[in-house]
PDB file of C-alpha atoms and ligand atoms in Angstrom:
ATOM      1  CA  MET A   1     -15.904 173.001  59.684  1.00  0.00           C
ATOM      2  CA  ARG A   2     -18.247 174.224  56.730  1.00  0.00           C
ATOM      3  CA  ALA A   3     -15.415 173.656  54.299  1.00  0.00           C
ATOM      4  CA  GLY A   4     -14.675 170.256  55.943  1.00  0.00           C
ATOM      5  CA  TRP A   5     -18.431 169.376  55.132  1.00  0.00           C
ATOM      6  CA  MET A   6     -18.199 170.679  51.669  1.00  0.00           C
ATOM      7  CA  LEU A   7     -14.953 168.605  50.730  1.00  0.00           C
ATOM      8  CA  MET A   8     -16.784 165.682  52.080  1.00  0.00           C
ATOM      9  CA  MET A   9     -19.769 166.202  49.855  1.00  0.00           C
ATOM     10  CA  GLY A  10     -17.778 166.914  46.909  1.00  0.00           C
ATOM     11  CA  CYS A  11     -15.864 163.695  47.188  1.00  0.00           C
ATOM     12  CA  LEU A  12     -19.209 161.732  47.598  1.00  0.00           C
ATOM     13  CA  LEU A  13     -20.593 163.584  44.761  1.00  0.00           C
ATOM     14  CA  GLY A  14     -17.189 163.068  42.819  1.00  0.00           C
ATOM     15  CA  SER A  15     -17.381 159.058  43.391  1.00  0.00           C
ATOM     16  CA  GLY A  16     -21.035 159.082  42.435  1.00  0.00           C
ATOM     17  CA  LEU A  17     -20.183 160.765  39.125  1.00  0.00           C
ATOM     18  CA  ALA A  18     -17.168 158.324  38.700  1.00  0.00           C
ATOM     19  CA  THR A  19     -19.484 155.437  39.242  1.00  0.00           C
ATOM     20  CA  ALA A  20     -22.177 156.905  36.759  1.00  0.00           C
ATOM     21  CA  GLN A  21     -19.596 157.452  34.254  1.00  0.00           C
ATOM     22  CA  GLU A  22     -18.159 153.780  34.584  1.00  0.00           C
ATOM     23  CA  ALA A  23     -21.761 152.590  34.487  1.00  0.00           C
ATOM     24  CA  HIS A  24     -22.115 152.662  30.723  1.00  0.00           C
ATOM     25  CA  LEU A  25     -18.605 150.939  30.088  1.00  0.00           C
ATOM     26  CA  SER A  26     -18.675 147.498  29.523  1.00  0.00           C
ATOM     27  CA  ALA A  27     -16.646 145.095  31.847  1.00  0.00           C
ATOM     28  CA  PRO A  28     -15.239 142.241  30.243  1.00  0.00           C
ATOM     29  CA  ARG A  29     -13.617 139.390  32.018  1.00  0.00           C
ATOM     30  CA  ILE A  30      -9.725 140.055  32.100  1.00  0.00           C
ATOM     31  CA  ASP A  31      -7.408 137.309  33.251  1.00  0.00           C
ATOM     32  CA  THR A  32      -4.612 139.024  34.969  1.00  0.00           C
ATOM     33  CA  HIS A  33      -3.112 135.900  36.427  1.00  0.00           C
ATOM     34  CA  ASN A  34      -2.296 133.752  33.224  1.00  0.00           C
ATOM     35  CA  LYS A  35       1.107 134.190  31.954  1.00  0.00           C
ATOM     36  CA  THR A  36       0.348 133.327  28.348  1.00  0.00           C
ATOM     37  CA  VAL A  37      -2.382 136.116  28.223  1.00  0.00           C
ATOM     38  CA  LEU A  38       0.169 138.457  30.027  1.00  0.00           C
ATOM     39  CA  GLN A  39       2.994 137.413  27.256  1.00  0.00           C
ATOM     40  CA  ARG A  40       0.721 138.164  24.692  1.00  0.00           C
ATOM     41  CA  GLY A  41      -0.254 141.244  26.105  1.00  0.00           C
ATOM     42  CA  ALA A  42       3.515 142.201  26.591  1.00  0.00           C
ATOM     43  CA  ARG A  43       4.097 141.716  22.691  1.00  0.00           C
ATOM     44  CA  LEU A  44       1.319 144.167  21.662  1.00  0.00           C
ATOM     45  CA  PHE A  45       2.194 146.577  24.235  1.00  0.00           C
ATOM     46  CA  HIS A  46       5.916 146.555  23.282  1.00  0.00           C
ATOM     47  CA  ASN A  47       5.310 146.529  19.641  1.00  0.00           C
ATOM     48  CA  TYR A  48       2.468 149.239  19.644  1.00  0.00           C
ATOM     49  CA  CYS A  49       2.712 151.385  22.610  1.00  0.00           C
ATOM     50  CA  LEU A  50       6.129 151.880  24.019  1.00  0.00           C
ATOM     51  CA  SER A  51       7.060 153.780  20.615  1.00  0.00           C
ATOM     52  CA  CYS A  52       5.134 156.819  22.008  1.00  0.00           C
ATOM     53  CA  HIS A  53       4.648 156.034  25.637  1.00  0.00           C
ATOM     54  CA  SER A  54       7.067 154.925  28.418  1.00  0.00           C
ATOM     55  CA  ALA A  55       6.572 152.848  31.418  1.00  0.00           C
ATOM     56  CA  HIS A  56       9.078 154.377  33.403  1.00  0.00           C
ATOM     57  CA  PHE A  57       8.390 152.313  36.716  1.00  0.00           C
ATOM     58  CA  ALA A  58       8.926 149.064  35.003  1.00  0.00           C
ATOM     59  CA  ARG A  59      12.098 147.235  34.319  1.00  0.00           C
ATOM     60  CA  TYR A  60      12.434 144.683  31.579  1.00  0.00           C
ATOM     61  CA  GLN A  61      14.226 142.189  33.789  1.00  0.00           C
ATOM     62  CA  ARG A  62      11.623 141.825  36.254  1.00  0.00           C
ATOM     63  CA  MET A  63       8.814 141.643  33.829  1.00  0.00           C
ATOM     64  CA  GLY A  64      10.411 138.920  31.972  1.00  0.00           C
ATOM     65  CA  GLU A  65      11.163 136.934  35.379  1.00  0.00           C
ATOM     66  CA  ASP A  66       7.452 137.391  36.484  1.00  0.00           C
ATOM     67  CA  LEU A  67       6.177 136.255  33.053  1.00  0.00           C
ATOM     68  CA  GLY A  68       8.695 133.689  32.615  1.00  0.00           C
ATOM     69  CA  ILE A  69      10.353 135.105  29.517  1.00  0.00           C
ATOM     70  CA  PRO A  70      13.873 134.139  28.866  1.00  0.00           C
ATOM     71  CA  THR A  71      16.534 137.052  28.627  1.00  0.00           C
ATOM     72  CA  GLU A  72      17.400 136.148  25.014  1.00  0.00           C
ATOM     73  CA  GLN A  73      13.695 136.189  23.901  1.00  0.00           C
ATOM     74  CA  LEU A  74      13.135 139.292  25.987  1.00  0.00           C
ATOM     75  CA  LYS A  75      16.017 141.295  24.019  1.00  0.00           C
ATOM     76  CA  ALA A  76      15.113 139.767  20.690  1.00  0.00           C
ATOM     77  CA  ASN A  77      11.207 140.718  20.823  1.00  0.00           C
ATOM     78  CA  LEU A  78      10.223 143.105  23.528  1.00  0.00           C
ATOM     79  CA  MET A  79      13.386 145.376  23.928  1.00  0.00           C
ATOM     80  CA  PHE A  80      13.569 147.899  21.274  1.00  0.00           C
ATOM     81  CA  THR A  81      15.244 151.037  23.187  1.00  0.00           C
ATOM     82  CA  THR A  82      17.950 149.273  24.999  1.00  0.00           C
ATOM     83  CA  ASN A  83      19.789 146.099  25.309  1.00  0.00           C
ATOM     84  CA  LYS A  84      20.116 146.075  29.080  1.00  0.00           C
ATOM     85  CA  PRO A  85      17.531 144.085  30.736  1.00  0.00           C
ATOM     86  CA  GLY A  86      18.301 145.973  34.162  1.00  0.00           C
ATOM     87  CA  ASP A  87      16.674 149.418  32.344  1.00  0.00           C
ATOM     88  CA  THR A  88      13.430 150.880  32.774  1.00  0.00           C
ATOM     89  CA  MET A  89      10.611 151.088  29.915  1.00  0.00           C
ATOM     90  CA  GLN A  90      11.771 154.125  28.229  1.00  0.00           C
ATOM     91  CA  VAL A  91      10.123 155.741  25.281  1.00  0.00           C
ATOM     92  CA  ALA A  92      11.955 156.150  21.632  1.00  0.00           C
ATOM     93  CA  LEU A  93      10.128 159.417  21.076  1.00  0.00           C
ATOM     94  CA  ARG A  94      11.587 162.496  22.412  1.00  0.00           C
ATOM     95  CA  PRO A  95       8.975 164.549  24.277  1.00  0.00           C
ATOM     96  CA  GLN A  96       9.484 167.888  22.265  1.00  0.00           C
ATOM     97  CA  ASP A  97       8.696 166.060  19.248  1.00  0.00           C
ATOM     98  CA  ALA A  98       5.554 164.133  20.756  1.00  0.00           C
ATOM     99  CA  ALA A  99       4.357 167.789  22.060  1.00  0.00           C
ATOM    100  CA  ALA A 100       4.779 169.227  18.762  1.00  0.00           C
ATOM    101  CA  TRP A 101       3.085 165.956  16.690  1.00  0.00           C
ATOM    102  CA  PHE A 102       0.337 165.406  19.144  1.00  0.00           C
ATOM    103  CA  GLY A 103      -0.231 168.850  21.050  1.00  0.00           C
ATOM    104  CA  LYS A 104       0.209 166.835  24.194  1.00  0.00           C
ATOM    105  CA  PRO A 105       3.088 164.346  25.292  1.00  0.00           C
ATOM    106  CA  PRO A 106       1.719 160.766  25.551  1.00  0.00           C
ATOM    107  CA  PRO A 107       1.536 160.139  29.283  1.00  0.00           C
ATOM    108  CA  ASP A 108       3.561 157.214  31.067  1.00  0.00           C
ATOM    109  CA  LEU A 109       1.692 154.041  31.173  1.00  0.00           C
ATOM    110  CA  THR A 110       2.965 152.228  34.026  1.00  0.00           C
ATOM    111  CA  LEU A 111      -0.035 153.070  36.469  1.00  0.00           C
ATOM    112  CA  THR A 112      -2.812 153.861  34.057  1.00  0.00           C
ATOM    113  CA  ALA A 113      -4.396 150.483  34.693  1.00  0.00           C
ATOM    114  CA  ARG A 114      -4.810 151.586  38.246  1.00  0.00           C
ATOM    115  CA  TYR A 115      -6.139 155.130  38.194  1.00  0.00           C
ATOM    116  CA  ARG A 116      -8.486 154.541  35.096  1.00  0.00           C
ATOM    117  CA  GLY A 117      -9.436 151.103  35.702  1.00  0.00           C
ATOM    118  CA  LYS A 118      -9.391 147.953  33.506  1.00  0.00           C
ATOM    119  CA  ALA A 119     -13.100 148.769  32.171  1.00  0.00           C
ATOM    120  CA  TRP A 120     -12.218 152.135  31.157  1.00  0.00           C
ATOM    121  CA  LEU A 121      -8.909 150.737  29.142  1.00  0.00           C
ATOM    122  CA  TYR A 122     -10.756 148.173  27.449  1.00  0.00           C
ATOM    123  CA  ASN A 123     -13.458 150.595  26.508  1.00  0.00           C
ATOM    124  CA  TYR A 124     -10.932 153.159  25.361  1.00  0.00           C
ATOM    125  CA  LEU A 125      -9.059 150.659  23.137  1.00  0.00           C
ATOM    126  CA  LYS A 126     -12.331 149.669  21.613  1.00  0.00           C
ATOM    127  CA  GLY A 127     -13.520 152.814  21.388  1.00  0.00           C
ATOM    128  CA  PHE A 128     -11.672 154.381  18.517  1.00  0.00           C
ATOM    129  CA  TYR A 129     -14.007 155.503  15.325  1.00  0.00           C
ATOM    130  CA  GLN A 130     -13.623 157.567  12.066  1.00  0.00           C
ATOM    131  CA  ASP A 131     -14.169 161.387  12.516  1.00  0.00           C
ATOM    132  CA  ASP A 132     -12.807 163.550   9.633  1.00  0.00           C
ATOM    133  CA  LYS A 133     -13.052 166.509  11.846  1.00  0.00           C
ATOM    134  CA  ARG A 134      -9.959 165.250  14.057  1.00  0.00           C
ATOM    135  CA  PRO A 135      -6.401 165.620  13.167  1.00  0.00           C
ATOM    136  CA  PHE A 136      -5.763 161.843  12.800  1.00  0.00           C
ATOM    137  CA  GLY A 137      -9.137 160.942  11.338  1.00  0.00           C
ATOM    138  CA  VAL A 138     -10.364 159.284  14.380  1.00  0.00           C
ATOM    139  CA  ASN A 139     -12.284 160.266  17.798  1.00  0.00           C
ATOM    140  CA  ASN A 140     -12.773 158.034  20.677  1.00  0.00           C
ATOM    141  CA  ALA A 141     -16.075 157.183  22.345  1.00  0.00           C
ATOM    142  CA  VAL A 142     -14.570 157.369  26.182  1.00  0.00           C
ATOM    143  CA  PHE A 143     -12.152 159.897  25.526  1.00  0.00           C
ATOM    144  CA  PRO A 144     -13.563 162.491  23.282  1.00  0.00           C
ATOM    145  CA  ASP A 145     -11.095 164.419  21.107  1.00  0.00           C
ATOM    146  CA  VAL A 146      -8.203 162.366  22.275  1.00  0.00           C
ATOM    147  CA  ALA A 147      -5.085 163.381  20.789  1.00  0.00           C
ATOM    148  CA  MET A 148      -3.828 159.729  20.209  1.00  0.00           C
ATOM    149  CA  PRO A 149      -4.000 157.849  16.794  1.00  0.00           C
ATOM    150  CA  HIS A 150      -5.954 154.770  16.381  1.00  0.00           C
ATOM    151  CA  VAL A 151      -2.865 152.863  16.526  1.00  0.00           C
ATOM    152  CA  LEU A 152      -4.344 149.491  16.251  1.00  0.00           C
ATOM    153  CA  VAL A 153      -6.150 150.373  13.258  1.00  0.00           C
ATOM    154  CA  ASN A 154      -4.184 147.579  11.183  1.00  0.00           C
ATOM    155  CA  LEU A 155      -5.367 145.015  13.666  1.00  0.00           C
ATOM    156  CA  GLU A 156      -9.109 146.148  14.100  1.00  0.00           C
ATOM    157  CA  GLY A 157      -9.930 148.184  10.859  1.00  0.00           C
ATOM    158  CA  LEU A 158     -11.938 151.341  11.146  1.00  0.00           C
ATOM    159  CA  LYS A 159     -15.553 151.612  12.225  1.00  0.00           C
ATOM    160  CA  ARG A 160     -17.912 154.720  12.199  1.00  0.00           C
ATOM    161  CA  ARG A 161     -20.569 155.763  14.540  1.00  0.00           C
ATOM    162  CA  VAL A 162     -24.022 155.513  13.595  1.00  0.00           C
ATOM    163  CA  PRO A 163     -26.080 157.902  15.577  1.00  0.00           C
ATOM    164  CA  ALA A 164     -29.135 156.807  17.494  1.00  0.00           C
ATOM    165  CA  ASP A 165     -32.380 156.996  15.021  1.00  0.00           C
ATOM    166  CA  GLY A 166     -35.727 155.578  14.860  1.00  0.00           C
ATOM    167  CA  LYS A 167     -34.162 152.217  14.301  1.00  0.00           C
ATOM    168  CA  GLY A 168     -32.315 151.789  17.389  1.00  0.00           C
ATOM    169  CA  GLN A 169     -29.649 152.973  19.617  1.00  0.00           C
ATOM    170  CA  GLU A 170     -26.094 154.349  18.864  1.00  0.00           C
ATOM    171  CA  ARG A 171     -24.212 151.865  17.257  1.00  0.00           C
ATOM    172  CA  TYR A 172     -20.725 151.274  15.200  1.00  0.00           C
ATOM    173  CA  GLU A 173     -20.390 149.789  11.848  1.00  0.00           C
ATOM    174  CA  GLN A 174     -17.139 148.294  10.384  1.00  0.00           C
ATOM    175  CA  ILE A 175     -16.399 150.464   7.292  1.00  0.00           C
ATOM    176  CA  SER A 176     -12.941 148.798   6.601  1.00  0.00           C
ATOM    177  CA  PRO A 177     -11.462 145.220   7.650  1.00  0.00           C
ATOM    178  CA  GLY A 178      -8.545 144.958   9.941  1.00  0.00           C
ATOM    179  CA  LEU A 179      -5.936 141.634  10.223  1.00  0.00           C
ATOM    180  CA  LEU A 180      -8.251 140.577  13.033  1.00  0.00           C
ATOM    181  CA  ASP A 181     -11.885 139.655  13.297  1.00  0.00           C
ATOM    182  CA  ALA A 182     -14.038 141.374  16.123  1.00  0.00           C
ATOM    183  CA  ALA A 183     -13.426 138.299  18.459  1.00  0.00           C
ATOM    184  CA  ALA A 184      -9.716 138.146  17.964  1.00  0.00           C
ATOM    185  CA  TYR A 185      -9.615 142.003  18.280  1.00  0.00           C
ATOM    186  CA  ASP A 186     -11.529 141.785  21.584  1.00  0.00           C
ATOM    187  CA  ARG A 187      -9.039 139.075  22.732  1.00  0.00           C
ATOM    188  CA  ALA A 188      -5.970 141.313  21.786  1.00  0.00           C
ATOM    189  CA  VAL A 189      -7.357 144.135  23.748  1.00  0.00           C
ATOM    190  CA  ARG A 190      -8.218 141.936  26.774  1.00  0.00           C
ATOM    191  CA  ASP A 191      -4.608 140.785  26.624  1.00  0.00           C
ATOM    192  CA  LEU A 192      -3.339 144.340  26.369  1.00  0.00           C
ATOM    193  CA  VAL A 193      -5.651 145.557  29.379  1.00  0.00           C
ATOM    194  CA  ALA A 194      -4.208 142.425  31.291  1.00  0.00           C
ATOM    195  CA  TYR A 195      -0.738 143.348  30.911  1.00  0.00           C
ATOM    196  CA  MET A 196      -1.334 147.154  31.713  1.00  0.00           C
ATOM    197  CA  SER A 197      -2.701 145.701  35.134  1.00  0.00           C
ATOM    198  CA  TYR A 198       0.269 143.750  35.555  1.00  0.00           C
ATOM    199  CA  LEU A 199       2.567 146.840  34.977  1.00  0.00           C
ATOM    200  CA  ALA A 200       0.549 148.781  37.340  1.00  0.00           C
ATOM    201  CA  GLU A 201       0.830 146.237  40.173  1.00  0.00           C
ATOM    202  CA  PRO A 202       3.428 143.366  39.292  1.00  0.00           C
ATOM    203  CA  ALA A 203       3.230 142.080  43.120  1.00  0.00           C
ATOM    204  CA  GLY A 204      -0.507 141.400  42.262  1.00  0.00           C
ATOM    205  CA  LEU A 205       0.802 138.307  40.161  1.00  0.00           C
ATOM    206  CA  LYS A 206       2.441 136.832  43.271  1.00  0.00           C
ATOM    207  CA  ARG A 207       0.052 137.713  45.988  1.00  0.00           C
ATOM    208  CA  PRO A 208      -2.476 135.016  45.483  1.00  0.00           C
ATOM    209  CA  ARG A 209       0.262 132.176  45.746  1.00  0.00           C
ATOM    210  CA  LEU A 210       1.556 134.082  48.690  1.00  0.00           C
ATOM    211  CA  GLY A 211      -1.755 133.991  50.325  1.00  0.00           C
ATOM    212  CA  VAL A 212      -2.196 130.048  50.019  1.00  0.00           C
ATOM    213  CA  TRP A 213       1.402 129.798  51.769  1.00  0.00           C
ATOM    214  CA  VAL A 214       0.264 132.153  54.494  1.00  0.00           C
ATOM    215  CA  LEU A 215      -2.841 130.108  54.966  1.00  0.00           C
ATOM    216  CA  ILE A 216      -0.929 126.833  54.984  1.00  0.00           C
ATOM    217  CA  PHE A 217       1.370 128.334  57.761  1.00  0.00           C
ATOM    218  CA  LEU A 218      -1.636 129.655  59.834  1.00  0.00           C
ATOM    219  CA  GLY A 219      -3.118 126.041  59.578  1.00  0.00           C
ATOM    220  CA  ALA A 220      -0.009 124.477  60.736  1.00  0.00           C
ATOM    221  CA  MET A 221       0.530 127.082  63.865  1.00  0.00           C
ATOM    222  CA  LEU A 222      -3.051 126.170  64.738  1.00  0.00           C
ATOM    223  CA  ILE A 223      -2.374 122.406  64.841  1.00  0.00           C
ATOM    224  CA  LEU A 224       0.886 122.952  66.680  1.00  0.00           C
ATOM    225  CA  ALA A 225      -1.182 125.315  69.247  1.00  0.00           C
ATOM    226  CA  ILE A 226      -4.050 122.715  69.953  1.00  0.00           C
ATOM    227  CA  LEU A 227      -1.317 119.844  70.593  1.00  0.00           C
ATOM    228  CA  LEU A 228       0.615 122.310  72.981  1.00  0.00           C
ATOM    229  CA  LYS A 229      -2.655 123.130  74.779  1.00  0.00           C
ATOM    230  CA  LYS A 230      -3.382 119.542  75.316  1.00  0.00           C
ATOM    231  CA  GLU A 231      -0.035 118.825  76.257  1.00  0.00           C
ATOM    232  CA  VAL A 232       0.065 121.661  78.750  1.00  0.00           C
ATOM    233  CA  TRP A 233      -3.556 120.839  80.320  1.00  0.00           C
ATOM    234  CA  LYS A 234      -3.036 117.128  80.184  1.00  0.00           C
ATOM    235  CA  ASP A 235      -2.278 116.960  83.963  1.00  0.00           C
ATOM    236  CA  VAL A 236      -4.309 119.494  85.123  1.00  0.00           C
ATOM    237  CA  PRO A 237      -7.591 117.717  87.030  1.00  0.00           C
ATOM    238  CA  HIS A 238     -10.895 119.085  85.210  1.00  0.00           C
TER     239      HIS A 238
HETATM  240  C1  LIG B   1       1.794 157.539  18.019  1.00  0.00           C
HETATM  241  C2  LIG B   1       1.766 157.859  19.496  1.00  0.00           C
HETATM  242  C3  LIG B   1       1.160 156.749  20.443  1.00  0.00           C
HETATM  243  C4  LIG B   1       1.122 155.501  20.068  1.00  0.00           C
HETATM  244  C5  LIG B   1       1.902 154.673  19.347  1.00  0.00           C
HETATM  245  C6  LIG B   1       0.079 155.293  21.285  1.00  0.00           C
HETATM  246  N1  LIG B   1      -0.137 156.303  22.031  1.00  0.00           N
HETATM  247 FE1  LIG B   1      -1.471 156.213  23.568  1.00  0.00          FE
HETATM  248  N2  LIG B   1      -1.453 158.243  23.511  1.00  0.00           N
HETATM  249  C7  LIG B   1      -0.932 159.252  22.626  1.00  0.00           C
HETATM  250  C8  LIG B   1      -0.956 160.469  22.916  1.00  0.00           C
HETATM  251  C9  LIG B   1      -0.615 161.687  22.402  1.00  0.00           C
HETATM  252  C10 LIG B   1      -1.815 160.564  24.115  1.00  0.00           C
HETATM  253  C11 LIG B   1      -2.669 161.797  24.841  1.00  0.00           C
HETATM  254  C12 LIG B   1      -3.873 161.759  24.511  1.00  0.00           C
HETATM  255  C13 LIG B   1      -4.769 163.014  25.262  1.00  0.00           C
HETATM  256  O1  LIG B   1      -4.273 163.373  26.041  1.00  0.00           O
HETATM  257  O2  LIG B   1      -5.683 163.559  24.367  1.00  0.00           O
HETATM  258  C14 LIG B   1      -2.238 159.033  24.448  1.00  0.00           C
HETATM  259  C15 LIG B   1      -3.010 158.707  25.438  1.00  0.00           C
HETATM  260  C16 LIG B   1      -3.429 157.495  25.751  1.00  0.00           C
HETATM  261  C17 LIG B   1      -4.090 156.893  27.119  1.00  0.00           C
HETATM  262  C18 LIG B   1      -4.635 157.901  27.865  1.00  0.00           C
HETATM  263  C19 LIG B   1      -4.164 158.105  29.238  1.00  0.00           C
HETATM  264  C20 LIG B   1      -4.751 158.868  30.238  1.00  0.00           C
HETATM  265  O3  LIG B   1      -4.917 158.620  31.322  1.00  0.00           O
HETATM  266  O4  LIG B   1      -5.115 160.058  29.703  1.00  0.00           O
HETATM  267  C21 LIG B   1      -4.066 155.691  27.112  1.00  0.00           C
HETATM  268  C22 LIG B   1      -4.557 154.823  28.237  1.00  0.00           C
HETATM  269  C23 LIG B   1      -3.026 155.184  26.147  1.00  0.00           C
HETATM  270  N3  LIG B   1      -2.623 156.297  25.350  1.00  0.00           N
HETATM  271  C24 LIG B   1      -3.093 153.846  25.516  1.00  0.00           C
HETATM  272  C25 LIG B   1      -1.842 153.589  24.783  1.00  0.00           C
HETATM  273  C26 LIG B   1      -1.775 152.034  24.437  1.00  0.00           C
HETATM  274  C27 LIG B   1      -2.295 150.821  25.134  1.00  0.00           C
HETATM  275  C28 LIG B   1      -1.171 152.043  23.228  1.00  0.00           C
HETATM  276  C29 LIG B   1      -0.650 151.014  22.344  1.00  0.00           C
HETATM  277  C30 LIG B   1      -1.668 149.903  21.978  1.00  0.00           C
HETATM  278  C31 LIG B   1      -0.833 153.478  23.014  1.00  0.00           C
HETATM  279  N4  LIG B   1      -1.556 154.148  23.714  1.00  0.00           N
HETATM  280  C32 LIG B   1       0.057 153.986  21.765  1.00  0.00           C
HETATM  281  C33 LIG B   1      -0.088 158.684  21.666  1.00  0.00           C
HETATM  282  C34 LIG B   1       0.271 157.230  21.386  1.00  0.00           C
END
């Protein structure tokens, strides 16, 4: 009994902590239902992430159909480890090499958006900053001492952390430019997070559409039921 209570309190405390941790994350609007956004996200994800990470539970073909990408384009622009659209998204890197290079194997990313959350992912991908003490010369604001290099550095450029002082709160300062300015990088990260949310829950793309049909169906059934009731009760004297 006591163990049960402790478990419950632990869970409550745990979820409290999670919210407290999330509290300082900025939560942008991420459009997970716009196919153009998802296609842009796919392009980034397949070019910059699948070299180290897999997305084992996602298949190219299903993704192409959901996002409206023709098979030829899928093969030419988004498939680098296989030419069979029915395959799942495997990684190019061998796990033993990854472990040797990074100290940890890069985890599968199919479900990451679900267990980390969109806000966390967004802040993670924008959280890399220069740190010469780390093996790849960067650290991360939401994942301290992360083993992943800043793989989008050519897009974002590099920033350095300026600690809080008399003049203000902790902030970041751009020290070398990337191909994208701040607003364009922000959009690229939102596109990536949208695509990763799609990967984590492909049915989410179709559900709102299905919901509308269900409501139309229920509405039609209601009208039929009212008409039927009128018909049946017509001859009954009130
Ligand atoms: C050069 C290899 C490499 C590339 C490319 C790469 N990553 Fe990583 N990533 C890693 C490694 C290694 C880790 C494990 C970090 C750790 O646990 O310290 C990781 C961890 C992560 C995590 C944290 C997962 C978790 O829940 O702990 C996320 C999210 C992530 N990567 C997203 C991405 C995205 C998005 C891209 C593409 C823009 C990408 N990665 C490209 C190597 C890579």
